[in-house]
mmCIF file of C-alpha atoms in Angstrom:
data_model
loop_
_atom_site.group_PDB
_atom_site.id
_atom_site.type_symbol
_atom_site.label_atom_id
_atom_site.label_comp_id
_atom_site.label_asym_id
_atom_site.label_seq_id
_atom_site.Cartn_x
_atom_site.Cartn_y
_atom_site.Cartn_z
ATOM 1 C CA MET A 290 -60.540 -77.666 26.068
ATOM 2 C CA MET A 291 -62.370 -74.890 24.208
ATOM 3 C CA LYS A 292 -65.276 -75.232 26.613
ATOM 4 C CA ARG A 293 -62.968 -74.769 29.612
ATOM 5 C CA ILE A 294 -61.328 -71.716 28.003
ATOM 6 C CA SER A 295 -64.762 -70.206 27.348
ATOM 7 C CA VAL A 296 -65.744 -70.755 30.979
ATOM 8 C CA ILE A 297 -62.506 -69.143 32.225
ATOM 9 C CA ILE A 298 -62.946 -66.094 29.930
ATOM 10 C CA ALA A 299 -66.559 -65.695 31.027
ATOM 11 C CA PHE A 300 -65.473 -65.876 34.673
ATOM 12 C CA ILE A 301 -62.777 -63.217 34.174
ATOM 13 C CA LEU A 302 -65.191 -60.904 32.338
ATOM 14 C CA GLY A 303 -67.695 -61.311 35.165
ATOM 15 C CA ILE A 304 -65.093 -60.253 37.772
ATOM 16 C CA VAL A 305 -63.982 -57.229 35.695
ATOM 17 C CA SER A 306 -67.560 -56.072 35.136
ATOM 18 C CA GLY A 307 -68.305 -56.375 38.857
ATOM 19 C CA MET A 308 -65.258 -54.295 39.785
ATOM 20 C CA SER A 309 -66.204 -51.648 37.215
ATOM 21 C CA ALA A 310 -69.745 -51.419 38.560
ATOM 22 C CA SER A 311 -68.507 -51.037 42.169
ATOM 23 C CA ALA A 312 -66.098 -48.265 41.101
ATOM 24 C CA GLY A 313 -68.923 -46.312 39.433
ATOM 25 C CA TRP A 314 -67.651 -46.796 35.872
ATOM 26 C CA PRO A 315 -69.048 -46.430 33.316
ATOM 27 C CA PRO A 316 -71.201 -43.550 34.659
ATOM 28 C CA TYR A 317 -74.917 -44.130 34.473
ATOM 29 C CA ASP A 318 -77.260 -41.258 33.690
ATOM 30 C CA THR A 319 -79.892 -41.188 36.422
ATOM 31 C CA GLY A 320 -81.562 -38.023 35.120
ATOM 32 C CA VAL A 321 -80.968 -36.228 38.450
ATOM 33 C CA GLU A 322 -78.756 -33.157 38.671
ATOM 34 C CA PRO A 323 -75.857 -33.673 41.120
ATOM 35 C CA GLU A 324 -76.078 -31.638 44.297
ATOM 36 C CA CYS A 325 -73.430 -28.946 44.725
ATOM 37 C CA THR A 326 -71.790 -29.776 48.043
ATOM 38 C CA ALA A 327 -68.607 -28.423 49.569
ATOM 39 C CA ASP A 328 -66.680 -31.473 48.324
ATOM 40 C CA SER A 329 -68.015 -31.090 44.787
ATOM 41 C CA VAL A 330 -67.099 -27.403 44.820
ATOM 42 C CA ASP A 331 -63.571 -28.227 45.948
ATOM 43 C CA GLN A 332 -63.263 -30.872 43.222
ATOM 44 C CA ALA A 333 -64.560 -28.374 40.668
ATOM 45 C CA GLN A 334 -61.939 -25.883 41.802
ATOM 46 C CA GLU A 335 -59.235 -28.464 41.143
ATOM 47 C CA THR A 336 -60.564 -29.264 37.634
ATOM 48 C CA THR A 337 -62.482 -26.826 35.407
ATOM 49 C CA MET A 338 -64.421 -24.466 37.717
ATOM 50 C CA THR A 339 -62.985 -21.001 38.294
ATOM 51 C CA PHE A 340 -63.719 -18.982 41.408
ATOM 52 C CA LYS A 341 -64.305 -15.246 41.707
ATOM 53 C CA ARG A 342 -63.682 -13.530 45.028
ATOM 54 C CA PRO A 343 -65.178 -10.039 44.760
ATOM 55 C CA VAL A 344 -64.584 -7.331 47.335
ATOM 56 C CA SER A 345 -67.732 -6.892 49.444
ATOM 57 C CA GLN A 346 -68.431 -3.297 50.402
ATOM 58 C CA ILE A 347 -70.660 -1.933 53.159
ATOM 59 C CA TYR A 348 -71.199 1.770 53.847
ATOM 60 C CA MET A 349 -72.998 2.703 57.055
ATOM 61 C CA LEU A 350 -74.377 5.756 58.836
ATOM 62 C CA GLY A 351 -75.049 5.558 62.557
ATOM 63 C CA ILE A 352 -77.057 8.078 64.588
ATOM 64 C CA GLY A 353 -77.859 7.830 68.279
ATOM 65 C CA GLY A 354 -76.851 8.786 71.788
ATOM 66 C CA THR A 355 -73.514 9.218 73.528
ATOM 67 C CA ASN A 356 -72.476 9.066 77.167
ATOM 68 C CA LEU A 357 -69.096 10.660 77.997
ATOM 69 C CA LEU A 358 -66.998 10.616 81.143
ATOM 70 C CA ASP A 359 -63.414 11.881 81.220
ATOM 71 C CA THR A 360 -62.157 12.899 84.651
ATOM 72 C CA TYR A 361 -59.163 14.662 83.095
ATOM 73 C CA LEU A 362 -61.654 17.295 81.870
ATOM 74 C CA SER A 363 -64.536 17.020 84.355
ATOM 75 C CA PRO A 364 -65.824 14.703 87.104
ATOM 76 C CA LEU A 365 -69.309 14.935 85.579
ATOM 77 C CA ARG A 366 -70.878 12.623 83.023
ATOM 78 C CA TYR A 367 -72.064 14.268 79.792
ATOM 79 C CA HIS A 368 -75.019 13.065 77.685
ATOM 80 C CA GLY A 369 -75.815 13.947 74.088
ATOM 81 C CA ILE A 370 -76.030 12.808 70.483
ATOM 82 C CA ALA A 371 -73.502 11.078 68.228
ATOM 83 C CA MET A 372 -73.046 10.336 64.545
ATOM 84 C CA ASP A 373 -70.812 7.713 62.964
ATOM 85 C CA LEU A 374 -69.732 7.106 59.356
ATOM 86 C CA SER A 375 -68.055 3.771 58.677
ATOM 87 C CA GLY A 376 -67.179 1.330 55.931
ATOM 88 C CA GLN A 377 -66.206 -2.315 55.593
ATOM 89 C CA TRP A 378 -64.330 -3.966 52.752
ATOM 90 C CA SER A 379 -63.872 -7.743 52.844
ATOM 91 C CA LYS A 380 -62.769 -10.545 50.531
ATOM 92 C CA MET A 381 -62.477 -14.312 50.720
ATOM 93 C CA LEU A 382 -58.958 -15.731 50.539
ATOM 94 C CA PRO A 383 -57.981 -18.984 48.786
ATOM 95 C CA TRP A 384 -56.316 -20.316 51.936
ATOM 96 C CA MET A 385 -57.450 -23.750 53.133
ATOM 97 C CA ARG A 386 -60.203 -24.141 50.517
ATOM 98 C CA ASN A 387 -61.739 -20.669 50.835
ATOM 99 C CA THR A 388 -62.209 -20.694 54.603
ATOM 100 C CA TRP A 389 -60.408 -17.421 55.396
ATOM 101 C CA VAL A 390 -61.708 -13.893 54.963
ATOM 102 C CA MET A 391 -59.725 -10.639 54.985
ATOM 103 C CA ARG A 392 -61.366 -7.393 56.077
ATOM 104 C CA PHE A 393 -60.555 -3.696 56.358
ATOM 105 C CA ASP A 394 -62.643 -1.335 58.512
ATOM 106 C CA GLY A 395 -62.588 2.424 58.759
ATOM 107 C CA GLY A 396 -64.750 5.016 60.432
ATOM 108 C CA ILE A 397 -65.081 8.484 61.902
ATOM 109 C CA GLY A 398 -67.336 9.601 64.734
ATOM 110 C CA LEU A 399 -68.632 12.934 65.991
ATOM 111 C CA GLY A 400 -70.536 13.759 69.161
ATOM 112 C CA SER A 401 -71.905 16.596 71.233
ATOM 113 C CA ALA A 402 -72.944 16.249 74.890
ATOM 114 C CA MET A 403 -74.105 18.440 77.771
ATOM 115 C CA ASN A 404 -73.480 18.216 81.517
ATOM 116 C CA PRO A 405 -76.410 17.407 83.873
ATOM 117 C CA SER A 406 -77.210 21.091 84.484
ATOM 118 C CA ARG A 407 -76.833 21.835 80.754
ATOM 119 C CA THR A 408 -74.373 24.647 81.387
ATOM 120 C CA ALA A 409 -71.397 23.218 79.487
ATOM 121 C CA ARG A 410 -70.917 21.302 76.245
ATOM 122 C CA MET A 411 -68.331 18.634 75.483
ATOM 123 C CA LEU A 412 -67.450 17.804 71.874
ATOM 124 C CA GLU A 413 -65.872 14.569 70.695
ATOM 125 C CA ALA A 414 -64.313 13.334 67.451
ATOM 126 C CA ASP A 415 -62.503 10.126 66.608
ATOM 127 C CA ALA A 416 -61.140 8.125 63.669
ATOM 128 C CA ARG A 417 -60.316 4.408 63.564
ATOM 129 C CA PHE A 418 -58.887 1.866 61.166
ATOM 130 C CA ALA A 419 -58.519 -1.912 61.368
ATOM 131 C CA TRP A 420 -57.201 -4.724 59.174
ATOM 132 C CA GLY A 421 -57.683 -8.374 60.015
ATOM 133 C CA VAL A 422 -58.241 -11.949 58.926
ATOM 134 C CA ALA A 423 -60.698 -14.511 60.253
ATOM 135 C CA TRP A 424 -61.403 -18.201 59.828
ATOM 136 C CA SER A 425 -64.890 -18.905 58.484
ATOM 137 C CA HIS A 426 -67.050 -22.024 58.756
ATOM 138 C CA ARG A 427 -70.612 -22.722 57.650
ATOM 139 C CA PHE A 428 -72.545 -25.423 59.457
ATOM 140 C CA THR A 429 -75.150 -27.682 57.848
ATOM 141 C CA CYS A 430 -77.870 -25.668 59.623
ATOM 142 C CA LYS A 431 -76.810 -22.628 57.495
ATOM 143 C CA LEU A 432 -75.243 -20.899 60.500
ATOM 144 C CA ARG A 433 -71.932 -19.283 59.598
ATOM 145 C CA VAL A 434 -69.333 -18.270 62.197
ATOM 146 C CA THR A 435 -66.005 -16.479 61.931
ATOM 147 C CA VAL A 436 -63.197 -16.161 64.481
ATOM 148 C CA GLY A 437 -60.087 -14.064 63.961
ATOM 149 C CA MET A 438 -57.891 -11.118 64.909
ATOM 150 C CA SER A 439 -57.318 -7.583 63.678
ATOM 151 C CA ALA A 440 -54.677 -4.875 63.972
ATOM 152 C CA ASP A 441 -56.245 -1.589 65.101
ATOM 153 C CA LEU A 442 -55.286 2.065 65.048
ATOM 154 C CA GLY A 443 -57.439 4.808 66.533
ATOM 155 C CA ALA A 444 -57.245 8.423 67.676
ATOM 156 C CA GLY A 445 -59.673 11.004 68.990
ATOM 157 C CA ILE A 446 -60.175 14.116 71.062
ATOM 158 C CA LEU A 447 -62.602 15.444 73.682
ATOM 159 C CA TYR A 448 -62.985 19.208 73.937
ATOM 160 C CA LEU A 449 -64.535 21.138 76.836
ATOM 161 C CA SER A 450 -64.567 24.866 76.122
ATOM 162 C CA ARG A 451 -65.243 26.003 79.685
ATOM 163 C CA ASN A 452 -61.842 24.694 80.871
ATOM 164 C CA SER A 453 -59.090 27.298 80.579
ATOM 165 C CA ASN A 454 -55.910 25.332 81.346
ATOM 166 C CA ASN A 455 -56.890 21.869 80.038
ATOM 167 C CA PRO A 456 -59.675 22.255 77.464
ATOM 168 C CA ALA A 457 -58.872 19.065 75.495
ATOM 169 C CA SER A 458 -58.165 15.392 76.170
ATOM 170 C CA VAL A 459 -56.396 13.429 73.436
ATOM 171 C CA LYS A 460 -57.060 9.726 72.882
ATOM 172 C CA ALA A 461 -54.833 7.364 70.876
ATOM 173 C CA ARG A 462 -54.475 3.595 70.748
ATOM 174 C CA ALA A 463 -52.730 0.929 68.671
ATOM 175 C CA GLY A 464 -53.076 -2.797 69.265
ATOM 176 C CA VAL A 465 -54.719 -6.078 68.354
ATOM 177 C CA SER A 466 -58.318 -7.206 68.856
ATOM 178 C CA LEU A 467 -60.177 -10.485 68.909
ATOM 179 C CA THR A 468 -63.038 -10.666 66.423
ATOM 180 C CA ALA A 469 -65.993 -13.011 66.024
ATOM 181 C CA SER A 470 -69.255 -13.073 64.110
ATOM 182 C CA ALA A 471 -72.305 -15.240 63.478
ATOM 183 C CA SER A 472 -74.765 -14.955 60.583
ATOM 184 C CA PHE A 473 -77.883 -16.815 59.518
ATOM 185 C CA PRO A 474 -80.056 -16.400 56.392
ATOM 186 C CA PHE A 475 -83.854 -16.543 56.271
ATOM 187 C CA LYS A 476 -86.687 -15.121 54.199
ATOM 188 C CA LEU A 477 -89.083 -12.327 55.094
ATOM 189 C CA GLY A 478 -91.851 -13.060 52.639
ATOM 190 C CA ARG A 479 -89.979 -13.201 49.345
ATOM 191 C CA VAL A 480 -87.083 -11.033 50.506
ATOM 192 C CA PRO A 481 -83.858 -12.858 51.495
ATOM 193 C CA VAL A 482 -82.542 -11.548 54.816
ATOM 194 C CA LEU A 483 -79.211 -12.161 56.533
ATOM 195 C CA VAL A 484 -79.080 -11.529 60.274
ATOM 196 C CA SER A 485 -75.580 -11.149 61.693
ATOM 197 C CA ASP A 486 -73.829 -10.154 64.875
ATOM 198 C CA GLU A 487 -70.215 -8.935 64.814
ATOM 199 C CA VAL A 488 -68.096 -8.403 67.921
ATOM 200 C CA LYS A 489 -64.667 -6.823 68.244
ATOM 201 C CA LEU A 490 -62.833 -6.946 71.569
ATOM 202 C CA PRO A 491 -59.608 -4.895 71.889
ATOM 203 C CA SER A 492 -57.223 -7.134 73.806
ATOM 204 C CA LEU A 493 -53.622 -5.926 73.864
ATOM 205 C CA GLY A 494 -51.920 -2.730 72.799
ATOM 206 C CA LEU A 495 -50.516 0.679 73.692
ATOM 207 C CA PHE A 496 -52.565 3.767 74.530
ATOM 208 C CA PHE A 497 -51.801 7.385 75.356
ATOM 209 C CA SER A 498 -52.640 9.088 78.632
ATOM 210 C CA PRO A 499 -51.021 11.973 80.525
ATOM 211 C CA GLU A 500 -50.298 11.811 84.227
ATOM 212 C CA TYR A 501 -52.909 13.047 86.702
ATOM 213 C CA GLY A 502 -52.884 16.850 86.622
ATOM 214 C CA GLU A 503 -50.284 17.007 83.836
ATOM 215 C CA THR A 504 -51.040 19.681 81.250
ATOM 216 C CA TYR A 505 -50.417 19.357 77.533
ATOM 217 C CA TYR A 506 -48.259 22.448 77.781
ATOM 218 C CA GLU A 507 -45.867 20.487 79.998
ATOM 219 C CA ILE A 508 -45.841 17.698 77.410
ATOM 220 C CA TRP A 509 -45.077 20.261 74.692
ATOM 221 C CA LEU A 510 -42.162 21.563 76.768
ATOM 222 C CA GLY A 511 -40.606 18.075 76.753
ATOM 223 C CA ASN A 512 -42.114 16.072 79.611
ATOM 224 C CA HIS A 513 -42.709 12.861 77.643
ATOM 225 C CA LYS A 514 -42.193 10.341 80.433
ATOM 226 C CA GLY A 515 -45.017 7.911 81.186
ATOM 227 C CA LEU A 516 -47.301 8.886 78.312
ATOM 228 C CA ALA A 517 -47.527 5.420 76.701
ATOM 229 C CA HIS A 518 -49.229 2.647 78.661
ATOM 230 C CA CYS A 519 -49.654 -1.061 77.964
ATOM 231 C CA GLY A 520 -53.354 -1.699 77.472
ATOM 232 C CA TRP A 521 -55.306 -4.842 78.299
ATOM 233 C CA TRP A 522 -58.776 -5.694 79.549
ATOM 234 C CA GLY A 523 -57.905 -4.522 83.079
ATOM 235 C CA ASN A 524 -57.029 -0.900 82.246
ATOM 236 C CA ASN A 525 -58.199 -0.319 78.644
ATOM 237 C CA PHE A 526 -61.397 -2.220 78.015
ATOM 238 C CA GLY A 527 -63.445 -1.700 74.873
ATOM 239 C CA ILE A 528 -66.035 -3.436 72.725
ATOM 240 C CA ASP A 529 -67.639 -2.834 69.347
ATOM 241 C CA ASN A 530 -70.816 -4.858 68.721
ATOM 242 C CA LEU A 531 -72.963 -4.606 65.581
ATOM 243 C CA LEU A 532 -76.277 -6.437 65.204
ATOM 244 C CA ALA A 533 -77.501 -6.110 61.603
ATOM 245 C CA PHE A 534 -80.285 -7.235 59.285
ATOM 246 C CA ASP A 535 -79.323 -7.194 55.592
ATOM 247 C CA LEU A 536 -82.273 -7.176 53.173
ATOM 248 C CA ASP A 537 -81.556 -8.306 49.608
ATOM 249 C CA ILE A 538 -83.881 -5.950 47.728
ATOM 250 C CA GLY A 539 -82.312 -6.208 44.275
ATOM 251 C CA PRO A 540 -78.801 -5.941 42.886
ATOM 252 C CA SER A 541 -77.828 -4.263 46.174
ATOM 253 C CA ALA A 542 -78.879 -4.759 49.792
ATOM 254 C CA LEU A 543 -80.142 -2.565 52.622
ATOM 255 C CA ARG A 544 -78.675 -2.849 56.125
ATOM 256 C CA LEU A 545 -80.573 -1.969 59.293
ATOM 257 C CA GLY A 546 -78.962 -2.496 62.666
ATOM 258 C CA TYR A 547 -77.881 -1.432 66.126
ATOM 259 C CA ARG A 548 -74.308 -0.666 67.155
ATOM 260 C CA TYR A 549 -72.831 -0.328 70.624
ATOM 261 C CA ARG A 550 -69.317 1.027 71.125
ATOM 262 C CA LEU A 551 -67.462 1.339 74.405
ATOM 263 C CA ASP A 552 -63.996 2.826 74.912
ATOM 264 C CA SER A 553 -62.743 3.014 78.474
ATOM 265 C CA SER A 554 -59.501 3.346 80.386
ATOM 266 C CA TRP A 555 -58.347 3.603 83.965
ATOM 267 C CA VAL A 556 -54.752 4.753 84.432
ATOM 268 C CA CYS A 557 -52.868 7.361 86.484
ATOM 269 C CA GLY A 558 -56.032 8.015 88.509
ATOM 270 C CA LEU A 559 -57.910 9.107 85.371
ATOM 271 C CA ASN A 560 -61.190 7.445 84.436
ATOM 272 C CA THR A 561 -62.505 7.540 80.870
ATOM 273 C CA GLN A 562 -65.769 5.950 79.667
ATOM 274 C CA LEU A 563 -67.155 6.676 76.203
ATOM 275 C CA HIS A 564 -70.455 4.913 75.415
ATOM 276 C CA ARG A 565 -72.277 5.137 72.065
ATOM 277 C CA HIS A 566 -75.663 3.621 71.151
ATOM 278 C CA LEU A 567 -76.339 3.983 67.422
ATOM 279 C CA PHE A 568 -79.110 3.082 64.998
ATOM 280 C CA VAL A 569 -77.404 1.999 61.772
ATOM 281 C CA ILE A 570 -78.577 2.222 58.184
ATOM 282 C CA GLY A 571 -76.285 0.966 55.446
ATOM 283 C CA TRP A 572 -75.924 0.176 51.763
ATOM 284 C CA ILE A 573 -74.295 -2.957 50.310
ATOM 285 C CA PRO A 574 -73.684 -2.268 46.585
ATOM 286 C CA HIS A 575 -73.327 -5.864 45.365
ATOM 287 C CA GLY A 576 -75.715 -7.705 47.670
ATOM 288 C CA ILE A 577 -75.127 -10.175 50.468
ATOM 289 C CA GLY A 578 -74.268 -13.306 48.492
ATOM 290 C CA LEU A 579 -77.425 -15.344 49.083
ATOM 291 C CA LYS A 580 -78.067 -15.739 45.361
ATOM 292 C CA ARG A 581 -75.534 -18.384 44.406
ATOM 293 C CA THR A 582 -74.123 -18.993 40.942
ATOM 294 C CA ARG A 583 -75.369 -22.269 39.460
ATOM 295 C CA PRO A 584 -72.652 -24.961 39.615
ATOM 296 C CA SER A 585 -73.222 -25.761 35.935
ATOM 297 C CA GLU A 586 -71.684 -22.441 34.976
ATOM 298 C CA LYS A 587 -67.972 -21.974 34.430
ATOM 299 C CA SER A 588 -67.393 -19.777 37.491
ATOM 300 C CA ILE A 589 -68.677 -19.393 41.038
ATOM 301 C CA SER A 590 -68.610 -16.119 42.983
ATOM 302 C CA ILE A 591 -67.682 -16.504 46.673
ATOM 303 C CA ASN A 592 -69.115 -13.668 48.753
ATOM 304 C CA SER A 593 -67.331 -12.881 52.001
ATOM 305 C CA LEU A 594 -70.509 -11.784 53.814
ATOM 306 C CA TYR A 595 -72.014 -15.282 53.771
#
């Protein structure tokens, strides 16, 4: 009897030990540090790891050429120089396991252009603001993409001093834009570099335009009919594309890039085309996020740039 009981107990212990081994318990020390994957990061977030989501800041100066056409002021196309000051502030959001990023953009632009015979000068100025959110995903090949939308607000003016009755043309727009970006990190020698391309495509909104031949004096007297127009790709097309190389040169990063901006409209027989080609140099105070915090530490910083 005792022999049978011993056999049964041994059999039960064998089954229990086999189940424990298959479940990974007790844990065996292999001497290899565990790899920090997305799943391990998410598990750490749910247990002891704390996450920091700092605000990423980018300040940029753009200098280049401008190409202006506004048939309300002149049938001629003006060419000249342009300058642009802009900033970006972004932060990762805790939605859906840190896959959403919020961003605010602001900028002002100035330009000066001459007609083909260089007998008249047209001046331009504009200001723009945008707030948006985007979904972010990083592939195993290190490529990161974002897709989202933004709410935009912009206003500007073109001034042609040689015109006596209509020397200025006011621009204003409010609407929503589609946004997308792609970024990829690599090394240039020992310097980490992040190459990125950001595209904004205004899609739907309202924009201001007077009627053909209508003066602003008439508008001031009370003729406000037909000044606001529904804008879409057919009558108010625009694009803002920024190709940038961010060099991590220390605690901060240097941005070098090229920016192309187009604002155009065709309404009431008036044609407007504002092209800007800009060389961009920028400063990123807290780097580009390529230097990750070790997972063994108590907190991980999630950078919204990559």
